[in-house]
Tab-separated table of C-alpha atoms and ligand atoms in Angstrom:
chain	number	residue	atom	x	y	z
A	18	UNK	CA	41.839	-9.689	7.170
A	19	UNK	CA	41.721	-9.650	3.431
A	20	UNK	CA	39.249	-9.673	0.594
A	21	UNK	CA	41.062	-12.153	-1.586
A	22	UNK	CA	39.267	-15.175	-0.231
A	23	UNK	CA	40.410	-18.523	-0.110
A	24	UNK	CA	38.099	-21.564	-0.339
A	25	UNK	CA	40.107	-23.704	2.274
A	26	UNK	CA	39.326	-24.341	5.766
A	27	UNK	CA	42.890	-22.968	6.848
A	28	UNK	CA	42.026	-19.711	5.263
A	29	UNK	CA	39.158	-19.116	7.373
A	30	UNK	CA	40.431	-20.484	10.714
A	31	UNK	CA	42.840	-17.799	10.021
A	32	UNK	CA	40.074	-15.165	9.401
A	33	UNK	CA	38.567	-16.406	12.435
A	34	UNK	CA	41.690	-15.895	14.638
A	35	UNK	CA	42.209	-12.596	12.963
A	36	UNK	CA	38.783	-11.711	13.667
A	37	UNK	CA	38.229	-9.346	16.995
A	38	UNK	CA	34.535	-10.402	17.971
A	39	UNK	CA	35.109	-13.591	17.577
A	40	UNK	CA	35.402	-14.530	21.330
A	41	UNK	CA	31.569	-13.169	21.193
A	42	UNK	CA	30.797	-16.473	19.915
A	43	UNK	CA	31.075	-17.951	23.952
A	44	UNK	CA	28.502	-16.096	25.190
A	45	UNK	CA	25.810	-17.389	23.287
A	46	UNK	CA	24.595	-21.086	23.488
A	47	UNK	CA	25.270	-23.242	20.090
A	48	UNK	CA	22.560	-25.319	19.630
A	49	UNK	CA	24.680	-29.043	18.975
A	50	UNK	CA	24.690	-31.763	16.406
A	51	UNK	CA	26.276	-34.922	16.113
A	52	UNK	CA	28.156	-33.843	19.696
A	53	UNK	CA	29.116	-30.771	17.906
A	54	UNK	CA	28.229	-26.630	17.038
A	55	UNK	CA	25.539	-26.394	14.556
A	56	UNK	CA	26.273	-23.831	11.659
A	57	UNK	CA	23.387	-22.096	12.921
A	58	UNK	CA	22.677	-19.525	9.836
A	59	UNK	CA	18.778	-18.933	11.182
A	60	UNK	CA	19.740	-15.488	13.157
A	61	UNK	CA	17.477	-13.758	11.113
A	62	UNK	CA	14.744	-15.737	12.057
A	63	UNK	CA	15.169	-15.979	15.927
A	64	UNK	CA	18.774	-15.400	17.288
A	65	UNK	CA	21.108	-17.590	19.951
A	66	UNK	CA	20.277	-17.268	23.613
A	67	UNK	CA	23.306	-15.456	25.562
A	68	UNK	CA	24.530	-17.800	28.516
A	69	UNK	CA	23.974	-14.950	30.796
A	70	UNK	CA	19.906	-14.785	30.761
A	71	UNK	CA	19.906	-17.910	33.235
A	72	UNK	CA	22.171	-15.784	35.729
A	73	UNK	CA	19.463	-12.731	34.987
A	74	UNK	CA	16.504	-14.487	35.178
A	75	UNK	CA	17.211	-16.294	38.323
A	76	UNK	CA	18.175	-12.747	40.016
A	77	UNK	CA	15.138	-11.496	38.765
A	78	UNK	CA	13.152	-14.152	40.508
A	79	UNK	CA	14.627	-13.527	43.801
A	80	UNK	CA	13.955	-10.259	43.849
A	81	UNK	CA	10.226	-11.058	43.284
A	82	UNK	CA	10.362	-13.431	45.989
A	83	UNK	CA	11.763	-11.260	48.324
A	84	UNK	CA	10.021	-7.947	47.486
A	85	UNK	CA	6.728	-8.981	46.215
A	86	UNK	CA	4.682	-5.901	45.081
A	87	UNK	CA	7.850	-3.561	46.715
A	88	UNK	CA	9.982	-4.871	43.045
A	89	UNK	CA	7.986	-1.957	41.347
A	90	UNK	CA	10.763	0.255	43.494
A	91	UNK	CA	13.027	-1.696	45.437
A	92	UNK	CA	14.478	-4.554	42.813
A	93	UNK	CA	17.895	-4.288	41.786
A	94	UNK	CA	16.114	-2.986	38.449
A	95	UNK	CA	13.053	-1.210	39.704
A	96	UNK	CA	10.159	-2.930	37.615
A	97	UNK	CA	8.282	0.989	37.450
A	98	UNK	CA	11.229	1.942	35.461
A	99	UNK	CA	11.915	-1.234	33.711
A	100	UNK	CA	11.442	-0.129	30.156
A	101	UNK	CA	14.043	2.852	30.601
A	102	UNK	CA	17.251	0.566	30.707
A	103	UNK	CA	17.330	-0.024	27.397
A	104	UNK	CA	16.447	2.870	25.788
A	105	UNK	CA	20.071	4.303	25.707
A	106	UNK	CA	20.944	1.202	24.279
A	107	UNK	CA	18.709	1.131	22.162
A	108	UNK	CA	19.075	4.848	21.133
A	109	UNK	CA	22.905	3.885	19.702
A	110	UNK	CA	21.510	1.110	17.890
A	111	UNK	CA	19.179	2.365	15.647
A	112	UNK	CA	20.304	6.023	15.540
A	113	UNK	CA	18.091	8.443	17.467
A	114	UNK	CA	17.839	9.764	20.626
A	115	UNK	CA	16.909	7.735	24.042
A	116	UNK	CA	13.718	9.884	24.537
A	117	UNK	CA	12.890	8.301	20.898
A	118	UNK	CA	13.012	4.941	21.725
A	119	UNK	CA	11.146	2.631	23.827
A	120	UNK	CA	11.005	-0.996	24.449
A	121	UNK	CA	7.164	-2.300	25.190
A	122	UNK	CA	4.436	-4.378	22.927
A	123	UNK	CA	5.605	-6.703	19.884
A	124	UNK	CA	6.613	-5.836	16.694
A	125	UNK	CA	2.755	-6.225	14.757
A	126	UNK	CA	1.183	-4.930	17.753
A	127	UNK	CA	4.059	-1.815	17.547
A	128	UNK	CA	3.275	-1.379	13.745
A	129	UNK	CA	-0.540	-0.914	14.136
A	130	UNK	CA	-0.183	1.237	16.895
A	131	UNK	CA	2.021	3.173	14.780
A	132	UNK	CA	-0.148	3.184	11.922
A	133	UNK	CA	-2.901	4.526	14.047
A	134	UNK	CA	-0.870	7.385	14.521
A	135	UNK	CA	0.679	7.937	11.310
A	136	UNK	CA	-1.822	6.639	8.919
A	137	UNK	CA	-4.703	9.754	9.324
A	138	UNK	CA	-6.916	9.510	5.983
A	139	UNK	CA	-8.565	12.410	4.642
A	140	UNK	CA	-9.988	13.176	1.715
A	141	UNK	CA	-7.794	12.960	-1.458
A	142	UNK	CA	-4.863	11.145	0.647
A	143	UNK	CA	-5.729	7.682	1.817
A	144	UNK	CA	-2.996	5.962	0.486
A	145	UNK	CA	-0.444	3.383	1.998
A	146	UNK	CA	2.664	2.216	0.145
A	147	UNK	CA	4.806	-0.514	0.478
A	148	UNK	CA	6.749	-2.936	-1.008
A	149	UNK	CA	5.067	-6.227	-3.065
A	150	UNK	CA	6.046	-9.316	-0.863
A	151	UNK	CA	6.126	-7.424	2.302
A	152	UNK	CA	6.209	-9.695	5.366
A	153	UNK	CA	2.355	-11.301	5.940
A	154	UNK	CA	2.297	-9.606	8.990
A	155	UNK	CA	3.028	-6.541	7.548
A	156	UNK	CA	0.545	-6.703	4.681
A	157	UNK	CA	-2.011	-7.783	6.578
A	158	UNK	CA	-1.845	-4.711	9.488
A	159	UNK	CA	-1.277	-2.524	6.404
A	160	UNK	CA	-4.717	-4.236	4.859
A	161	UNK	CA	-7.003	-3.915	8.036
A	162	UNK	CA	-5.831	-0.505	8.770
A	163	UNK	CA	-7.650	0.599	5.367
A	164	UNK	CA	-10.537	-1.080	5.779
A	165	UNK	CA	-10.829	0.440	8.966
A	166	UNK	CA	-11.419	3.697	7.726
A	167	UNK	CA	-13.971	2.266	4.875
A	168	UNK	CA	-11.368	2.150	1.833
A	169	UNK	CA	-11.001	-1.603	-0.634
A	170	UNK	CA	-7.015	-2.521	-0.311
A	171	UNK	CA	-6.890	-2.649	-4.192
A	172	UNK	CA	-7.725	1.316	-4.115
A	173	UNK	CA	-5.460	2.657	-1.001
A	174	UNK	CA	-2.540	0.233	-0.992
A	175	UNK	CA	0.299	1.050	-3.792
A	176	UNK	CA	2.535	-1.726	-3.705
A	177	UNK	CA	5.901	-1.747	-5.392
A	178	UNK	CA	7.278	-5.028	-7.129
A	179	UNK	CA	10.450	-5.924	-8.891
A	180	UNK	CA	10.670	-5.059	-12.395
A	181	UNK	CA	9.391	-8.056	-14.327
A	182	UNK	CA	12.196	-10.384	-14.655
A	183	UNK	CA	13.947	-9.030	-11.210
A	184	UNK	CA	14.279	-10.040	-7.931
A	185	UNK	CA	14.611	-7.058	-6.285
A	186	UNK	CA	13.089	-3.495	-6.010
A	187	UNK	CA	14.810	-0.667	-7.783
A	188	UNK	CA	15.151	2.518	-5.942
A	189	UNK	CA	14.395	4.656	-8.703
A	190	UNK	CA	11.026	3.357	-8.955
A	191	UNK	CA	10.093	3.805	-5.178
A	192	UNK	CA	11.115	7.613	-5.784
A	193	UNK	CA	9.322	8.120	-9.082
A	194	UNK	CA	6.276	5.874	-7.620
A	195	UNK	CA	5.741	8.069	-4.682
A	196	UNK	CA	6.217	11.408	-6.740
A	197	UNK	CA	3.740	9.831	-8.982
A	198	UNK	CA	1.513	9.306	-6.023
A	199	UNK	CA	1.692	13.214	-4.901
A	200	UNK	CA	-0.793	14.091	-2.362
A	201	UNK	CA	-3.104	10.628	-2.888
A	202	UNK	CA	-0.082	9.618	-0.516
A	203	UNK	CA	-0.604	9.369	3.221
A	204	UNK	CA	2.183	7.426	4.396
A	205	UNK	CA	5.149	4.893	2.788
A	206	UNK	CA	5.851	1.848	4.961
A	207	UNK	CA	8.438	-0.109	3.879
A	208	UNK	CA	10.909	-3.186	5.344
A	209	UNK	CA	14.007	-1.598	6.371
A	210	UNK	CA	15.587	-5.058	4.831
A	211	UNK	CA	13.360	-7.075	3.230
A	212	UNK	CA	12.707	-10.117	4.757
A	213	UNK	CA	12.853	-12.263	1.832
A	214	UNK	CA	15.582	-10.998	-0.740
A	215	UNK	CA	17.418	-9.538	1.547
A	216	UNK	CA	17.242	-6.033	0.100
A	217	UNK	CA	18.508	-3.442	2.183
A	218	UNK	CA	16.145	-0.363	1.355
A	219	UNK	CA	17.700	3.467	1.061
A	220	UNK	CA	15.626	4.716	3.850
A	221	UNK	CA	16.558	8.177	3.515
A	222	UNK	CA	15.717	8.701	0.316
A	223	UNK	CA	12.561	6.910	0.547
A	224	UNK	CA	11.466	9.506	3.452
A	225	UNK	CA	12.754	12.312	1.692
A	226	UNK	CA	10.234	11.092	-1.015
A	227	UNK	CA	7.732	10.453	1.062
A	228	UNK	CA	7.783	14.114	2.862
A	229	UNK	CA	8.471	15.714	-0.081
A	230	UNK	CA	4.645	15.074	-1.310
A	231	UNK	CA	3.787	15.428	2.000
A	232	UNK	CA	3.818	11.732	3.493
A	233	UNK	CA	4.687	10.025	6.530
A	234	UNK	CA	7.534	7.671	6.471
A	235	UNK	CA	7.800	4.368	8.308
A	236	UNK	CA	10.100	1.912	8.606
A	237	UNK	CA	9.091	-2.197	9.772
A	238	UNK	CA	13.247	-2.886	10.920
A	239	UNK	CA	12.275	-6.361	11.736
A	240	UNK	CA	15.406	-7.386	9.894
A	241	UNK	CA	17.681	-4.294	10.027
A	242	UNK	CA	18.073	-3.415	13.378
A	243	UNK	CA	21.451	-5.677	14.817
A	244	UNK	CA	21.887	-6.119	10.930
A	245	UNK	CA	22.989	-2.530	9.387
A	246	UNK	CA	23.373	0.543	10.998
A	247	UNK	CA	20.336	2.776	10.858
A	248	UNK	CA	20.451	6.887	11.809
A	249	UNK	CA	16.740	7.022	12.035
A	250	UNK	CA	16.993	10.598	13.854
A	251	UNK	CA	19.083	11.870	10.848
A	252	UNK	CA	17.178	10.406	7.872
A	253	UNK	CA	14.562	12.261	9.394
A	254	UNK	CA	12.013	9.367	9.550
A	255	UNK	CA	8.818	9.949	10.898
A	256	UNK	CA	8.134	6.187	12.974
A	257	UNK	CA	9.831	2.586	13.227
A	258	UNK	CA	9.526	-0.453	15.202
A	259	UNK	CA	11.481	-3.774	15.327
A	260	UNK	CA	11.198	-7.336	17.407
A	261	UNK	CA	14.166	-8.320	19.233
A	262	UNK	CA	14.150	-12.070	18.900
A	263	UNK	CA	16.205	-11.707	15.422
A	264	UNK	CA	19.337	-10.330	15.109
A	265	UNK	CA	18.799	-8.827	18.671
A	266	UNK	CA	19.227	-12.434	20.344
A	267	UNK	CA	15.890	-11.348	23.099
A	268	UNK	CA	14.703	-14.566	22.687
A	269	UNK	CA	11.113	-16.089	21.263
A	270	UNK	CA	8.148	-13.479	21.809
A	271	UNK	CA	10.395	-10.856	23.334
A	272	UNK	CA	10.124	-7.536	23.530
A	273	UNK	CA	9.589	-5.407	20.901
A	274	UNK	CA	10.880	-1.395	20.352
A	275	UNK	CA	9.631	1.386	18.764
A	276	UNK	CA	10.751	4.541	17.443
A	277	UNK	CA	9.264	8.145	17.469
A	278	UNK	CA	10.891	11.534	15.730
A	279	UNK	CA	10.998	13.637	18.723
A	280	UNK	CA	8.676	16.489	16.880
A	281	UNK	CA	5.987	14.016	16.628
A	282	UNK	CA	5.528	12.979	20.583
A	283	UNK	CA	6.206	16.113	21.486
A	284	UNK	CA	3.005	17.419	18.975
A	285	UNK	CA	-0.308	17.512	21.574
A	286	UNK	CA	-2.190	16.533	18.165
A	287	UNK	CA	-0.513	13.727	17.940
A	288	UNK	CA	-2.782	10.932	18.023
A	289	UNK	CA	-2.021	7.386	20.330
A	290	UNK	CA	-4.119	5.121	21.906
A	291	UNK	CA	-3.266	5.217	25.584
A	292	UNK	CA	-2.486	2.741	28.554
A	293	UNK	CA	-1.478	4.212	32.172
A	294	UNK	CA	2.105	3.043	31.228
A	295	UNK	CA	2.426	5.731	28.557
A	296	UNK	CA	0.898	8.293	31.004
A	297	UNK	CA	3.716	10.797	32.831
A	298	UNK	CA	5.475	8.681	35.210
A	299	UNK	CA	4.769	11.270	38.206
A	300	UNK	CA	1.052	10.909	37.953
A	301	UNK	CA	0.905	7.042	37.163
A	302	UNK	CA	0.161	5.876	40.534
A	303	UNK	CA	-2.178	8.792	41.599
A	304	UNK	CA	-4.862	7.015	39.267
A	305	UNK	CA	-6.662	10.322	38.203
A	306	UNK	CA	-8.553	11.203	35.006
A	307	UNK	CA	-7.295	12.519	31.646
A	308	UNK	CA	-4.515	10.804	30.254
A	309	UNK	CA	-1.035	12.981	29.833
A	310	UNK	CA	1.345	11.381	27.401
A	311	UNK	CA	4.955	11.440	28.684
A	312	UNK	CA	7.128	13.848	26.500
A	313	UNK	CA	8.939	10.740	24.728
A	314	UNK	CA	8.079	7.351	22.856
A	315	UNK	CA	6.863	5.916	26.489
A	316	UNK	CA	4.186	7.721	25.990
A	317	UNK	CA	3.287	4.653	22.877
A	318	UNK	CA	3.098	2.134	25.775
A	319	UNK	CA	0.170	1.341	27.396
A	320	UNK	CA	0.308	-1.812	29.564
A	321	UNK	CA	3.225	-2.346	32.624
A	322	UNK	CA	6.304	-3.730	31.399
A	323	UNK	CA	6.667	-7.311	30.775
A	324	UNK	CA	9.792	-8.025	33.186
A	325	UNK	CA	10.668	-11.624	32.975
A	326	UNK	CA	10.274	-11.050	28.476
A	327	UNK	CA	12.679	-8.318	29.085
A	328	UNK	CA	15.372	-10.427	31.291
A	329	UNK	CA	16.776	-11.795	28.006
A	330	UNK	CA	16.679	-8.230	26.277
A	331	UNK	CA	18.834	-7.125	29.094
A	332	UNK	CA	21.429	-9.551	28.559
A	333	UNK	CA	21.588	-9.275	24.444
A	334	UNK	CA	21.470	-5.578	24.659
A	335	UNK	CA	24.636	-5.954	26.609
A	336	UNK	CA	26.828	-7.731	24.331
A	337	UNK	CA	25.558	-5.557	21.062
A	338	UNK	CA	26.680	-2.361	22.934
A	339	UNK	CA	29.612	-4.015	23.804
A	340	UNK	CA	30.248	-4.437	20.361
A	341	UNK	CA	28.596	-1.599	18.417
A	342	UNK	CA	27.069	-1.866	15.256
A	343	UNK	CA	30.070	-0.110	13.728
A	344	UNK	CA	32.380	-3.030	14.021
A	345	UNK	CA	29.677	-5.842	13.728
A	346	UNK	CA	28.871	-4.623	9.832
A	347	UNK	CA	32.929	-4.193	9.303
A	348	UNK	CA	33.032	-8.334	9.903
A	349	UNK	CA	29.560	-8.691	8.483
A	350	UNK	CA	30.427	-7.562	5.254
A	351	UNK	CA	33.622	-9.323	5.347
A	352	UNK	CA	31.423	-13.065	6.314
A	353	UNK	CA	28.917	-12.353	3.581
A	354	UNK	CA	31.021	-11.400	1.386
A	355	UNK	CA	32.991	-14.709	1.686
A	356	UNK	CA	29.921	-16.897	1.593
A	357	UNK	CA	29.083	-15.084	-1.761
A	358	UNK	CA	32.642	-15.544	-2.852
A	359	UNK	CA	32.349	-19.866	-2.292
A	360	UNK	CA	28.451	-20.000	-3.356
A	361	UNK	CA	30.086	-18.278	-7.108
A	362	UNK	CA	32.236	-21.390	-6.688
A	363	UNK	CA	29.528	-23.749	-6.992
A	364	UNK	CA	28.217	-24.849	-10.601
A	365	UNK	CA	27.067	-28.755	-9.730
A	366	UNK	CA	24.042	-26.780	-8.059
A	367	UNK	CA	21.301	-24.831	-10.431
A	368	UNK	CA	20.346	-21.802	-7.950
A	369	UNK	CA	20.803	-17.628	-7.828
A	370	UNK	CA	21.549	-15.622	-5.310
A	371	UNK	CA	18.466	-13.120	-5.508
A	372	UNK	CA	19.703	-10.529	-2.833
A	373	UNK	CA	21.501	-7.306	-4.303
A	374	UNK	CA	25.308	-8.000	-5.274
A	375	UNK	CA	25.936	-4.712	-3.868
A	376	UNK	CA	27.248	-4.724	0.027
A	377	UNK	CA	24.707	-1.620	0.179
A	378	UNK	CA	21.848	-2.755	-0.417
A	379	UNK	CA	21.788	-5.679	1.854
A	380	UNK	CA	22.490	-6.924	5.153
A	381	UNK	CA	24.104	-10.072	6.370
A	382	UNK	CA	21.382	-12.392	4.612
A	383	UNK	CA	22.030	-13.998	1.192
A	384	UNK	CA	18.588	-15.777	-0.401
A	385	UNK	CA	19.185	-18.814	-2.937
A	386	UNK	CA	16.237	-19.261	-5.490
A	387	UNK	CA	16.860	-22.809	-6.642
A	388	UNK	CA	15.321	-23.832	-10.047
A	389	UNK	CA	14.017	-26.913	-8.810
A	390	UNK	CA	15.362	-29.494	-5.650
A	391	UNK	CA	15.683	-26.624	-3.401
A	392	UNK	CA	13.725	-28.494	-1.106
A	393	UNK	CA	16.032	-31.448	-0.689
A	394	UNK	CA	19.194	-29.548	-0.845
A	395	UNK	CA	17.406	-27.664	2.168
A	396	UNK	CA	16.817	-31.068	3.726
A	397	UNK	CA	20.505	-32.374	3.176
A	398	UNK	CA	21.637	-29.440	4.746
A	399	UNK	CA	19.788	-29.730	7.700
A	400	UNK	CA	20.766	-33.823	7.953
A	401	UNK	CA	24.431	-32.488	8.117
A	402	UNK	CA	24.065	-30.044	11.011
A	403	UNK	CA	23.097	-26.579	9.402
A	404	UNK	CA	20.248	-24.767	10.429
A	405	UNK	CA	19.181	-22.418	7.736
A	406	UNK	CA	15.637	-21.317	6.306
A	407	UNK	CA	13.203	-22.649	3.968
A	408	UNK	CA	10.965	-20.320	2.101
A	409	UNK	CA	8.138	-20.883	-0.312
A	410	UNK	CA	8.508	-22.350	-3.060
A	411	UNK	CA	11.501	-22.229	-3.239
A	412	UNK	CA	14.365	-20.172	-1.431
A	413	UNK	CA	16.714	-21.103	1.192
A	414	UNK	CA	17.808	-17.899	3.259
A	415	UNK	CA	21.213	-17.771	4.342
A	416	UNK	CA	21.891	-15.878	7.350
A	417	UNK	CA	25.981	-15.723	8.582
A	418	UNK	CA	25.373	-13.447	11.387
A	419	UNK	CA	28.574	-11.547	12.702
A	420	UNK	CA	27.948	-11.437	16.495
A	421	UNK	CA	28.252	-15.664	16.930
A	422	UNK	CA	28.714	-16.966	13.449
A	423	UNK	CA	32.695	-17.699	12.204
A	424	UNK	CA	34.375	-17.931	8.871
A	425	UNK	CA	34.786	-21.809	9.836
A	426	UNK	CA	30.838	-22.035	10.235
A	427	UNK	CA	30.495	-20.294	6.698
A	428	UNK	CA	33.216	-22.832	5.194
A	429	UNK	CA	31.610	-25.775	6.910
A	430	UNK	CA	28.422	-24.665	5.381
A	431	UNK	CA	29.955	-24.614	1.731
A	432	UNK	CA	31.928	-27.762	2.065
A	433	UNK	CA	28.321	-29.710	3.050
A	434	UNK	CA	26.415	-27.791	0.013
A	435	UNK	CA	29.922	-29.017	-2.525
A	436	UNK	CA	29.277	-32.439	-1.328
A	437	UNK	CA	25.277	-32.749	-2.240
A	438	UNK	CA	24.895	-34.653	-5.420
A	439	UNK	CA	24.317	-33.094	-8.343
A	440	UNK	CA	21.131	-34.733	-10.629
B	504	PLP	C1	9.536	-11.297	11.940
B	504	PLP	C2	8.655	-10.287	11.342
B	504	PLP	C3	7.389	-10.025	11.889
B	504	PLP	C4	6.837	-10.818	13.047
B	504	PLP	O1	5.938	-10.074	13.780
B	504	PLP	P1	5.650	-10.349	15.334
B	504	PLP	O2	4.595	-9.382	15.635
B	504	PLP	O3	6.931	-10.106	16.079
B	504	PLP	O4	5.216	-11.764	15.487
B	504	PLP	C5	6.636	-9.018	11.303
B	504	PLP	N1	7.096	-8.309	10.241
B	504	PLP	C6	8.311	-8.542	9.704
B	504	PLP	C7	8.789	-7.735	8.538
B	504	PLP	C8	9.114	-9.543	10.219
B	504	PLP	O5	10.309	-9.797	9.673
């Protein structure tokens, strides 16, 4: 493959025959149109289902069926150990160790338990910051976390916006904000990629930052993880957690993950609330007194694992290891970067591409801020088979994502927006 792109649908049919994951494409179910594949460009927002969950969750039945309460040890994967199957899988994926990860709770539910952890007011530092425009979710844990311990959100929450003007955050002024903030600073929790822009963040620097005034630094990777490669271990980063029905193709409501630095659940003082299921695995079942957290990120879970969520998790965690992140952002940057290329060829529409030019600083996701009629170019899109997104008041995220989408799907998708009249 080359990066002298060609707007013709021969070119990419040849990019697509050129391209080695594209046979990853069968293994996921196309939702149709018109007898035909969608362009389905919503992966950010909840991924394909893999044809092999069916097969999955039908084996997982049976073994119910025939084991009853016996599954816990005897199913083919024994439901007391459930959670551990992915966490080497999930280890390679996000960069840390599988003793760091764990797969349990959802993503909001992950982030406050996180916070509880992490964000420890005391005197002088109480504050939390983040970016401006964070995900609701986000905002809102962030918000009820400092009222909890008595502070106003307009006192303990710095958030950091775009230069007037901009679209996106610059790095310097995360660095200079949190210097600024010195020891008023508990804890920095950013998007890893922001869900809006598209902004990739520089998460190392940001926790160097952060510890460097003596901060904890937290990632929400809601729209990295399966996006860009992360080395969460190496950038040193104190806590993350993700959902999996994004880019990780889990499926709606599934299973979340989290992530721990190893010298945090290993530190007695460290503070989690506690279920039985983050309780050492050889005393679980002997139901005694005094909770003793595992010596890993299990020790974050609290309720029994939710099997028949996981069954999809199972299968998509499969086909990303297969793959690797490694070679997913070598053709992601190549299918962005040629859906950028044909959107610059476009001047009968009035919109801007708000995510960072820079491969870098963003993921597979390219956001168009229209100046007006981005609503019914959003509609006219979806009348002629693309799925996209439609954000207040007026973006439409684009999201060509590497593991199922082709160059044909992102030339399809340009040939529908050329033919929407102009007014
Ligand atoms: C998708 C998303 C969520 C959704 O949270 P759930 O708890 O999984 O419903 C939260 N935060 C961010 C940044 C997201 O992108």
């Amino acid at each position: 493959m080359t990066n002298t792109y060609e707007a013709t649908l021969e070119y990419a049919k040849e990019q697509d025959k050129a391209d080695p994951l594209y046979l990853n494409r069968e293994r996921f179910h196309i939702p149709q149109h018109n007898n035909g594949d969608t362009v389905y460009f919503c992966g950010n927002s909840l991924g394909l289902q893999p044809k092999s969950v069916e097969r999955l969750i039908k084996s997982e039945l049976e073994d119910w069926a025939k084991y009853g309460v016996e599954g816990h040890f005897q199913a083919r994967n024994p439901w007391f150990y459930y959670h551990h199957i992915f966490s080497e899988r999930l280890g390679r994926l996000v960069g840390a160790s599988k003793d760091e990860v764990v797969a349990t709770n959802t993503l909001t539910v992950n982030l406050q338990l996180l916070m509880l952890s992490f964000y420890r007011p005391e005197g002088r530092r109480f504050k939390i910051m983040m970016e401006a425009g964070a995900f609701p979710s986000d905002q809102y844990a962030v918000e009820t976390q400092v009222r909890m311990y008595g502070y106003d959100p307009k006192d303990a929450i710095i958030e950091i916006a775009p230069k007037p003007g901009k679209h996106t955050i610059e790095e310097s002024d995360i660095i200079v904000a949190i210097a600024e903030a010195g020891d008023s600073l508990a804890l920095v929790m950013f998007g890893g990629v922001n869900y809006y822009t598209g902004q990739l963040f520089d998460m190392q620097s940001i926790t160097d930052a952060a510890h460097k005034v003596g901060a904890y630094a937290g990632f929400d990777l809601a729209h990295a993880v399966g996006n860009v490669p992360l080395s969460l271990h190496d950038w040193d980063i104190d806590f993350a957690c993700w959902c999996s029905y994004k880019y990780l193709n889990s499926g709606p409501g599934g299973v979340g993950g989290l992530y721990v630095h190893e010298r945090h659940y290993n530190n007695p003082d460290t503070f989690r609330l506690a279920g039985w299921w983050g309780n050492d695995e050889k005393e679980r079942f002997l139901m005694r007194k005094g909770f003793v957290p595992q010596k890993n990120a299990g020790s974050w879970q609290m309720s029994n694992a939710p099997v028949f969520n996981m069954v999809a998790h199972n299968a998509a965690l499969d086909i990303h290891d297969h793959v690797g992140i490694k070679a997913l952002r070598e053709k992601s940057l190549k299918l962005t970067g040629y859906l950028e290329f044909l959107l610059n060829t476009i001047e009968h529409l009035s919109f801007e591409i708000i995510t960072p030019k820079e491969e870098d600083r963003r993921g597979c996701q390219l956001s168009l801020l229209f100046d007006s009629r981005g609503k019914e170019v959003f509609e006219a899109l979806t009348n002629n088979g693309v799925i996209a997104d439609w954000r207040e008041p007026n973006v439409i995220r684009i999201a060509p994502v590497p593991l199922y989408n082709s160059f044909e799907d992102v030339y399809k998708f340009y040939n529908i927006l050329a033919q929407i009249d102009a007014q």
